[in-house]
GROMACS .gro file of C-alpha atoms in nm:
model
  392
    1MET     CA    1  15.110   9.619   6.074
    2LYS     CA    2  15.045   9.947   6.249
    3ARG     CA    3  14.849   9.906   6.570
    4ARG     CA    4  14.508  10.072   6.586
    5VAL     CA    5  14.447  10.319   6.866
    6PHE     CA    6  14.154  10.282   7.104
    7LEU     CA    7  14.061  10.519   7.385
    8GLN     CA    8  13.899  10.397   7.707
    9VAL     CA    9  13.718  10.686   7.877
   10VAL     CA   10  13.629  10.719   8.246
   11ASN     CA   11  13.512  11.005   8.463
   12ALA     CA   12  13.793  10.945   8.713
   13LEU     CA   13  14.051  10.686   8.816
   14SER     CA   14  13.985  10.725   9.187
   15PRO     CA   15  13.798  10.602   9.382
   16VAL     CA   16  13.827  10.259   9.226
   17GLY     CA   17  13.503  10.102   9.103
   18GLY     CA   18  13.394   9.833   8.862
   19ALA     CA   19  13.367  10.067   8.562
   20GLU     CA   20  13.714  10.209   8.615
   21THR     CA   21  13.865   9.865   8.675
   22ALA     CA   22  13.707   9.728   8.356
   23ALA     CA   23  13.831  10.021   8.147
   24VAL     CA   24  14.185   9.991   8.280
   25SER     CA   25  14.181   9.613   8.232
   26LEU     CA   26  14.081   9.659   7.867
   27ALA     CA   27  14.379   9.889   7.824
   28ILE     CA   28  14.636   9.680   8.009
   29ARG     CA   29  14.525   9.348   7.856
   30ALA     CA   30  14.495   9.482   7.501
   31SER     CA   31  14.619   9.246   7.232
   32GLY     CA   32  14.908   9.338   7.004
   33ASP     CA   33  14.665   9.462   6.738
   34TRP     CA   34  14.569   9.761   6.952
   35GLU     CA   35  14.744  10.062   7.103
   36PRO     CA   36  14.555  10.152   7.421
   37HIS     CA   37  14.506  10.501   7.563
   38VAL     CA   38  14.299  10.611   7.864
   39LEU     CA   39  14.117  10.942   7.902
   40CYS     CA   40  14.012  11.073   8.243
   41LEU     CA   41  13.757  11.355   8.244
   42ARG     CA   42  13.851  11.502   8.580
   43ASP     CA   43  14.173  11.659   8.699
   44ALA     CA   44  14.384  11.451   8.935
   45SER     CA   45  14.260  11.515   9.290
   46SER     CA   46  14.609  11.475   9.441
   47ASP     CA   47  14.970  11.419   9.348
   48ALA     CA   48  14.951  11.060   9.475
   49LEU     CA   49  14.863  10.801   9.212
   50SER     CA   50  14.561  10.579   9.260
   51PRO     CA   51  14.614  10.200   9.228
   52LEU     CA   52  14.469  10.212   8.876
   53GLU     CA   53  14.698  10.498   8.777
   54GLU     CA   54  14.995  10.303   8.914
   55ALA     CA   55  14.894  10.001   8.706
   56LEU     CA   56  14.865  10.212   8.391
   57ALA     CA   57  15.202  10.375   8.457
   58ALA     CA   58  15.365  10.035   8.507
   59ALA     CA   59  15.219   9.919   8.173
   60GLU     CA   60  15.337  10.244   8.006
   61ILE     CA   61  14.986  10.325   7.884
   62PRO     CA   62  14.925  10.695   7.813
   63VAL     CA   63  14.670  10.862   8.041
   64HIS     CA   64  14.518  11.186   7.910
   65ARG     CA   65  14.312  11.434   8.112
   66ILE     CA   66  14.044  11.678   8.005
   67ALA     CA   67  13.858  11.861   8.282
   68MET     CA   68  13.506  11.835   8.141
   69ASN     CA   69  13.274  12.087   8.304
   70GLY     CA   70  12.928  11.959   8.217
   71LEU     CA   71  12.766  11.825   7.902
   72ARG     CA   72  12.758  12.169   7.737
   73ASP     CA   73  13.130  12.233   7.784
   74VAL     CA   74  13.223  12.320   7.425
   75ALA     CA   75  13.585  12.402   7.510
   76SER     CA   76  13.638  12.052   7.647
   77GLY     CA   77  13.473  11.912   7.336
   78PHE     CA   78  13.729  12.086   7.117
   79SER     CA   79  14.004  11.955   7.346
   80LEU     CA   80  13.867  11.605   7.296
   81ALA     CA   81  13.860  11.652   6.919
   82ALA     CA   82  14.222  11.766   6.923
   83LEU     CA   83  14.321  11.463   7.133
   84LEU     CA   84  14.142  11.220   6.902
   85ARG     CA   85  14.322  11.370   6.601
   86ARG     CA   86  14.661  11.372   6.773
   87ILE     CA   87  14.657  11.007   6.882
   88GLY     CA   88  14.477  10.885   6.569
   89ALA     CA   89  14.200  10.705   6.760
   90VAL     CA   90  13.982  10.469   6.560
   91ALA     CA   91  13.774  10.348   6.858
   92VAL     CA   92  13.635  10.513   7.170
   93ASN     CA   93  13.466  10.335   7.460
   94ALA     CA   94  13.306  10.533   7.744
   95HIS     CA   95  13.232  10.368   8.080
   96ASN     CA   96  13.052  10.628   8.297
   97ARG     CA   97  12.751  10.855   8.303
   98PRO     CA   98  12.707  11.134   8.202
   99SER     CA   99  13.025  11.163   7.999
  100ASP     CA  100  12.925  10.870   7.776
  101GLY     CA  101  12.662  11.076   7.596
  102TRP     CA  102  12.902  11.369   7.566
  103LEU     CA  103  13.167  11.141   7.419
  104MET     CA  104  12.926  10.992   7.165
  105PHE     CA  105  12.833  11.341   7.040
  106TRP     CA  106  13.189  11.464   6.993
  107SER     CA  107  13.331  11.138   6.855
  108ALA     CA  108  13.041  11.117   6.607
  109ALA     CA  109  13.114  11.474   6.499
  110MET     CA  110  13.475  11.365   6.441
  111GLY     CA  111  13.368  11.058   6.244
  112ILE     CA  112  13.545  10.811   6.475
  113PRO     CA  113  13.488  10.467   6.316
  114VAL     CA  114  13.402  10.280   6.640
  115ARG     CA  115  13.186  10.449   6.903
  116ILE     CA  116  13.072  10.249   7.206
  117TYR     CA  117  12.955  10.318   7.556
  118THR     CA  118  12.925  10.061   7.831
  119ARG     CA  119  12.642  10.070   8.083
  120GLN     CA  120  12.769   9.935   8.415
  121LEU     CA  121  12.460   9.978   8.635
  122THR     CA  122  12.082   9.972   8.648
  123TYR     CA  123  12.006  10.326   8.762
  124PRO     CA  124  11.689  10.422   8.952
  125ASP     CA  125  11.703  10.790   8.856
  126VAL     CA  126  11.638  10.802   8.479
  127THR     CA  127  11.430  11.115   8.415
  128PRO     CA  128  11.242  11.192   8.091
  129SER     CA  129  11.516  11.435   7.985
  130MET     CA  130  11.784  11.174   8.052
  131ARG     CA  131  11.587  10.920   7.849
  132ARG     CA  132  11.576  11.162   7.555
  133ARG     CA  133  11.949  11.227   7.588
  134TYR     CA  134  12.036  10.858   7.593
  135ARG     CA  135  11.809  10.776   7.301
  136LEU     CA  136  12.016  11.031   7.109
  137ALA     CA  137  12.343  10.887   7.244
  138ALA     CA  138  12.238  10.539   7.132
  139ARG     CA  139  12.171  10.669   6.780
  140MET     CA  140  12.523  10.811   6.763
  141ALA     CA  141  12.684  10.497   6.908
  142HIS     CA  142  12.758  10.189   6.701
  143ARG     CA  143  12.685   9.963   6.997
  144VAL     CA  144  12.590   9.994   7.364
  145VAL     CA  145  12.748   9.731   7.586
  146ALA     CA  146  12.547   9.605   7.885
  147ILE     CA  147  12.746   9.415   8.146
  148SER     CA  148  12.450   9.188   8.227
  149SER     CA  149  12.109   9.093   8.093
  150ALA     CA  150  11.954   9.293   8.377
  151VAL     CA  151  12.138   9.603   8.256
  152ALA     CA  152  12.029   9.530   7.898
  153GLY     CA  153  11.667   9.524   8.015
  154HIS     CA  154  11.721   9.854   8.195
  155LEU     CA  155  11.861  10.010   7.877
  156VAL     CA  156  11.555   9.910   7.675
  157ARG     CA  157  11.295   9.978   7.941
  158LEU     CA  158  11.420  10.302   8.097
  159GLU     CA  159  11.672  10.456   7.857
  160GLY     CA  160  11.492  10.370   7.533
  161THR     CA  161  11.794  10.199   7.377
  162PRO     CA  162  11.704   9.994   7.067
  163GLU     CA  163  11.752   9.623   7.140
  164GLU     CA  164  11.951   9.574   6.820
  165LYS     CA  165  12.213   9.822   6.946
  166ILE     CA  166  12.281   9.628   7.269
  167VAL     CA  167  12.556   9.371   7.321
  168VAL     CA  168  12.594   9.192   7.657
  169ILE     CA  169  12.957   9.156   7.768
  170PRO     CA  170  13.002   9.081   8.140
  171ASN     CA  171  13.295   9.230   8.326
  172GLY     CA  172  13.577   8.983   8.383
  173VAL     CA  173  13.810   8.881   8.663
  174ASP     CA  174  14.180   8.797   8.669
  175THR     CA  175  14.131   8.449   8.812
  176ALA     CA  176  14.504   8.398   8.867
  177ARG     CA  177  14.521   8.707   9.088
  178PHE     CA  178  14.201   8.626   9.276
  179ASP     CA  179  14.286   8.276   9.394
  180THR     CA  180  14.323   8.204   9.765
  181SER     CA  181  14.445   7.846   9.720
  182SER     CA  182  14.813   7.941   9.749
  183SER     CA  183  14.999   7.978  10.078
  184ALA     CA  184  15.115   8.326   9.970
  185ALA     CA  185  14.755   8.445   9.924
  186ARG     CA  186  14.654   8.304  10.260
  187ALA     CA  187  14.952   8.476  10.423
  188ARG     CA  188  14.846   8.813  10.277
  189GLY     CA  189  14.497   8.763  10.415
  190ALA     CA  190  14.631   8.665  10.757
  191ALA     CA  191  14.854   8.974  10.764
  192LEU     CA  192  14.558   9.201  10.691
  193ARG     CA  193  14.346   9.036  10.961
  194ALA     CA  194  14.626   9.094  11.209
  195ALA     CA  195  14.652   9.459  11.102
  196TRP     CA  196  14.278   9.493  11.163
  197GLY     CA  197  14.314   9.340  11.511
  198ILE     CA  198  14.117   9.026  11.424
  199PRO     CA  199  14.244   8.693  11.568
  200PRO     CA  200  14.308   8.415  11.312
  201ASP     CA  201  14.036   8.187  11.454
  202VAL     CA  202  13.757   8.447  11.438
  203PRO     CA  203  13.525   8.443  11.132
  204VAL     CA  204  13.518   8.757  10.916
  205VAL     CA  205  13.217   8.862  10.709
  206GLY     CA  206  13.326   9.123  10.459
  207ALA     CA  207  13.209   9.379  10.206
  208LEU     CA  208  13.445   9.526   9.946
  209CYS     CA  209  13.311   9.822   9.753
  210ARG     CA  210  13.283  10.195   9.713
  211LEU     CA  211  13.116  10.333  10.024
  212SER     CA  212  12.800  10.483   9.874
  213ASP     CA  213  12.427  10.466   9.933
  214GLN     CA  214  12.388  10.240   9.630
  215LYS     CA  215  12.584   9.964   9.804
  216GLY     CA  216  12.333   9.937  10.090
  217LEU     CA  217  12.599   9.923  10.359
  218ASP     CA  218  12.356  10.059  10.617
  219ILE     CA  219  12.170   9.731  10.564
  220PHE     CA  220  12.501   9.541  10.594
  221LEU     CA  221  12.548   9.694  10.940
  222GLU     CA  222  12.194   9.601  11.044
  223VAL     CA  223  12.266   9.244  10.931
  224ALA     CA  224  12.584   9.250  11.140
  225ALA     CA  225  12.392   9.356  11.450
  226ARG     CA  226  12.152   9.064  11.412
  227ILE     CA  227  12.433   8.814  11.361
  228LEU     CA  228  12.625   8.943  11.663
  229ALA     CA  229  12.321   8.880  11.881
  230VAL     CA  230  12.366   8.504  11.829
  231GLU     CA  231  12.727   8.471  11.703
  232PRO     CA  232  12.911   8.738  11.906
  233ARG     CA  233  13.264   8.629  11.803
  234THR     CA  234  13.201   8.723  11.439
  235ARG     CA  235  13.382   9.025  11.300
  236PHE     CA  236  13.283   9.243  11.004
  237ALA     CA  237  13.502   9.436  10.760
  238VAL     CA  238  13.378   9.713  10.531
  239VAL     CA  239  13.670   9.767  10.294
  240GLY     CA  240  13.677  10.069  10.065
  241GLU     CA  241  13.640  10.445  10.058
  242GLY     CA  242  13.358  10.676   9.959
  243GLU     CA  243  13.124  10.956  10.051
  244ALA     CA  244  12.914  10.742  10.289
  245ARG     CA  245  13.198  10.642  10.521
  246THR     CA  246  13.132  10.897  10.796
  247ALA     CA  247  12.760  10.819  10.804
  248LEU     CA  248  12.829  10.445  10.816
  249GLU     CA  249  13.075  10.478  11.103
  250SER     CA  250  12.817  10.688  11.287
  251HIS     CA  251  12.548  10.427  11.224
  252ALA     CA  252  12.774  10.152  11.361
  253ARG     CA  253  12.815  10.355  11.680
  254THR     CA  254  12.442  10.417  11.706
  255ILE     CA  255  12.355  10.047  11.691
  256GLY     CA  256  12.640   9.951  11.923
  257ILE     CA  257  12.860   9.733  11.702
  258THR     CA  258  13.178   9.941  11.666
  259LYS     CA  259  13.391   9.684  11.853
  260SER     CA  260  13.297   9.420  11.597
  261VAL     CA  261  13.326   9.623  11.273
  262VAL     CA  262  13.634   9.766  11.104
  263PHE     CA  263  13.643  10.034  10.834
  264PRO     CA  264  14.005   9.995  10.716
  265GLY     CA  265  13.977  10.206  10.400
  266PHE     CA  266  14.110  10.092  10.066
  267HIS     CA  267  14.321   9.776  10.042
  268ASP     CA  268  14.437   9.562   9.755
  269PRO     CA  269  14.119   9.370   9.666
  270ALA     CA  270  14.289   9.030   9.638
  271ALA     CA  271  14.445   9.066   9.983
  272ALA     CA  272  14.121   9.195  10.138
  273LEU     CA  273  13.919   8.905  10.001
  274ALA     CA  274  14.182   8.662  10.131
  275ALA     CA  275  14.112   8.804  10.478
  276PHE     CA  276  13.738   8.728  10.456
  277ASP     CA  277  13.556   8.403  10.535
  278ILE     CA  278  13.220   8.510  10.387
  279TYR     CA  279  13.139   8.780  10.131
  280LEU     CA  280  12.812   8.968  10.185
  281THR     CA  281  12.664   9.231   9.955
  282THR     CA  282  12.342   9.416  10.033
  283ALA     CA  283  12.348   9.647   9.730
  284ARG     CA  284  12.024   9.820   9.631
  285TYR     CA  285  12.107   9.809   9.259
  286GLU     CA  286  12.399   9.687   9.052
  287GLY     CA  287  12.529   9.614   8.707
  288ILE     CA  288  12.704   9.289   8.790
  289GLN     CA  289  12.937   9.387   9.082
  290LEU     CA  290  13.294   9.310   8.992
  291THR     CA  291  13.392   9.248   9.354
  292LEU     CA  292  13.129   8.974   9.376
  293LEU     CA  293  13.302   8.798   9.086
  294GLU     CA  294  13.639   8.855   9.254
  295ALA     CA  295  13.504   8.705   9.578
  296MET     CA  296  13.374   8.398   9.394
  297SER     CA  297  13.707   8.363   9.213
  298SER     CA  298  13.869   8.376   9.558
  299ARG     CA  299  13.660   8.073   9.662
  300LEU     CA  300  13.452   8.268   9.912
  301PRO     CA  301  13.091   8.172   9.983
  302VAL     CA  302  12.879   8.469   9.878
  303VAL     CA  303  12.545   8.605   9.999
  304THR     CA  304  12.362   8.850   9.771
  305PRO     CA  305  12.012   8.993   9.726
  306ARG     CA  306  11.787   8.856   9.452
  307ILE     CA  307  11.795   9.177   9.251
  308GLY     CA  308  11.925   9.298   8.916
  309PRO     CA  309  12.206   9.084   8.777
  310PHE     CA  310  12.284   8.872   9.083
  311PRO     CA  311  12.078   8.566   8.981
  312GLU     CA  312  12.265   8.567   8.647
  313VAL     CA  313  12.585   8.505   8.843
  314VAL     CA  314  12.478   8.323   9.160
  315GLU     CA  315  12.271   8.004   9.157
  316ASP     CA  316  12.098   7.987   9.494
  317GLY     CA  317  12.232   7.702   9.704
  318VAL     CA  318  12.494   7.607   9.444
  319THR     CA  319  12.733   7.899   9.393
  320GLY     CA  320  12.601   8.121   9.672
  321LEU     CA  321  12.290   8.221   9.865
  322LEU     CA  322  12.013   8.461   9.752
  323PRO     CA  323  11.800   8.501  10.066
  324THR     CA  324  11.582   8.798   9.973
  325PRO     CA  325  11.360   8.922   9.809
  326THR     CA  326  11.170   8.599   9.746
  327VAL     CA  327  11.085   8.724   9.394
  328TRP     CA  328  11.340   8.891   9.166
  329VAL     CA  329  11.323   9.270   9.129
  330PRO     CA  330  11.552   9.494   8.920
  331ILE     CA  331  11.611   9.747   9.199
  332ALA     CA  332  11.538   9.737   9.574
  333GLU     CA  333  11.525  10.067   9.759
  334GLN     CA  334  11.506   9.876  10.088
  335LEU     CA  335  11.601   9.521  10.186
  336ASP     CA  336  11.506   9.323  10.497
  337PRO     CA  337  11.821   9.252  10.702
  338GLU     CA  338  11.678   8.942  10.871
  339PRO     CA  339  11.702   8.694  10.576
  340PHE     CA  340  12.062   8.800  10.515
  341ALA     CA  341  12.145   8.738  10.882
  342VAL     CA  342  11.984   8.393  10.869
  343ALA     CA  343  12.185   8.304  10.556
  344VAL     CA  344  12.516   8.421  10.701
  345ILE     CA  345  12.455   8.241  11.032
  346ARG     CA  346  12.386   7.925  10.834
  347LEU     CA  347  12.725   7.960  10.665
  348LEU     CA  348  12.904   8.040  10.990
  349ARG     CA  349  12.774   7.714  11.137
  350ASP     CA  350  12.837   7.494  10.831
  351PRO     CA  351  13.203   7.487  10.714
  352SER     CA  352  13.132   7.220  10.452
  353LEU     CA  353  12.865   7.437  10.290
  354ARG     CA  354  13.105   7.732  10.287
  355ALA     CA  355  13.365   7.519  10.110
  356SER     CA  356  13.126   7.372   9.852
  357LEU     CA  357  12.976   7.710   9.762
  358GLY     CA  358  13.325   7.860   9.736
  359GLU     CA  359  13.453   7.591   9.500
  360ALA     CA  360  13.140   7.604   9.283
  361GLY     CA  361  13.165   7.983   9.268
  362ARG     CA  362  13.526   7.963   9.156
  363LYS     CA  363  13.434   7.723   8.877
  364ARG     CA  364  13.148   7.949   8.766
  365VAL     CA  365  13.380   8.249   8.730
  366GLU     CA  366  13.645   8.047   8.547
  367GLU     CA  367  13.386   7.929   8.295
  368ALA     CA  368  13.195   8.252   8.231
  369PHE     CA  369  13.363   8.561   8.376
  370SER     CA  370  13.736   8.551   8.306
  371LEU     CA  371  13.919   8.872   8.222
  372ASP     CA  372  14.064   8.726   7.902
  373THR     CA  373  13.713   8.642   7.780
  374MET     CA  374  13.595   8.998   7.846
  375VAL     CA  375  13.889   9.155   7.663
  376SER     CA  376  13.859   8.926   7.360
  377ARG     CA  377  13.485   8.995   7.329
  378TYR     CA  378  13.536   9.374   7.337
  379GLU     CA  379  13.816   9.359   7.081
  380ALA     CA  380  13.610   9.133   6.855
  381LEU     CA  381  13.327   9.388   6.877
  382TYR     CA  382  13.561   9.674   6.783
  383GLN     CA  383  13.690   9.470   6.489
  384ARG     CA  384  13.341   9.380   6.362
  385ILE     CA  385  13.238   9.745   6.360
  386LEU     CA  386  13.559   9.848   6.184
  387ALA     CA  387  13.519   9.577   5.922
  388ARG     CA  388  13.158   9.673   5.857
  389GLY     CA  389  13.252  10.037   5.809
  390SER     CA  390  12.893  10.160   5.817
  391ALA     CA  391  12.703  10.426   6.005
  392PRO     CA  392  12.545  10.340   6.342
   0.00000   0.00000   0.00000
C-alpha cells in the first residue's frame, strides 16, 4: 500500500525547543503507513546543521524551506500550495505561532484532507485581533491539539477555540534515551561536569531550556543566590541558548554569583540532564515543558511552579515539588524566589527524598508521557479524520 504523506511544519529548526522537538519526533518515529516530510518557514541561519536537522538528515526525511514573510505573504502561500501538490500531502500539522493560522488558510484552500495545528504554550499576549484570527483558524482546522489540559483551557478561554475541536495529546519523551541508570549515561554526565569545571562531589542544580524571558531564568538566578547563602558549595548550570543569554550573564554578575553559575550553551539534553542532581524550572508560563518530562525520565528530582500544566505532570511531594504559588494560576508574571530556594535546599539535604522523587517521576513519565504513545495518538487522529472524510 502506498504510504500517505504528512507534513510537519515549524517556524525554524534552531534554536531547539519543545515544539520543534515534537514535530521532528513525529517525523522520525512515523509508522510505516506514513511518509513524513518537514517544512521550515525560515531560511537556514547558517551552513551548520542544528541537532534536529542532523537527526532528520540521518533519518533521510526531506526538509523543505519556504521563507514566509508575514501572514499576508501571498507568494509564500503559492509556494506552499506548489509544495503540497508536489509531495502529495494528505495531512499537515503546524506547531508554532503565527504560521499555524497561515498554514490552515492555505491548506484549506488546497483542500488538504487533514488540517491540524498544535498549541504548545499558554500565551499571555492574545489580543482581540489575534483571537479573531485564531477563531478563523480553528474553523479551517479539523482539530486543534493542546499538549495539556491547561493549554486546552487557554484555547477556549483566550483564543475562542470551540471545545469540540480540541484534542489533548501531551508531548512525549524517549524514555530509553533519557535514562541515567546506565554507567554510560553517568559517564557522559561526569564528563560534562568536568568540562564545566565542577568537581564530582559538588551538587548541581540545573535548568535546560531556551534562554528567553518566558522561562523565568532571572528568577532561577535569584533562587541560586539564596541557596548559595546557606549551601555555598552548590553549583548551578543554565544549559541552552537564546536571546536572553547576555542579560542573564549580566544579572549573575550583578548579584555576585558568577563563580557558582555556568552558562555552557547548548548540549545534548540527555548528557546535560545526566550532569544535574536537581532540575529546577521557574518558567512564567508553559505548555507542558518537554525538558521537565526529560528530567523526570532521567530520574531527577524536579522543582516547578504551581502554574499552567505543571500540576498535571508533577504531584507535589510524590513526583516532585511545587513550592509556589500556593494556589494554581495559569500564568505567573512574577514568582517569589524564596519558596523555590527552600524546596531546593530541602532536596540538597535529603538524598533519600531526591531518590524517591526521581524514581516516582520516572515511573510517571513511562506510564503517561512516552514518545511512542504521543506518536500513536497523533497518527490515530490523522487516520480518524481521513476516514471520516468530512469538512471541519
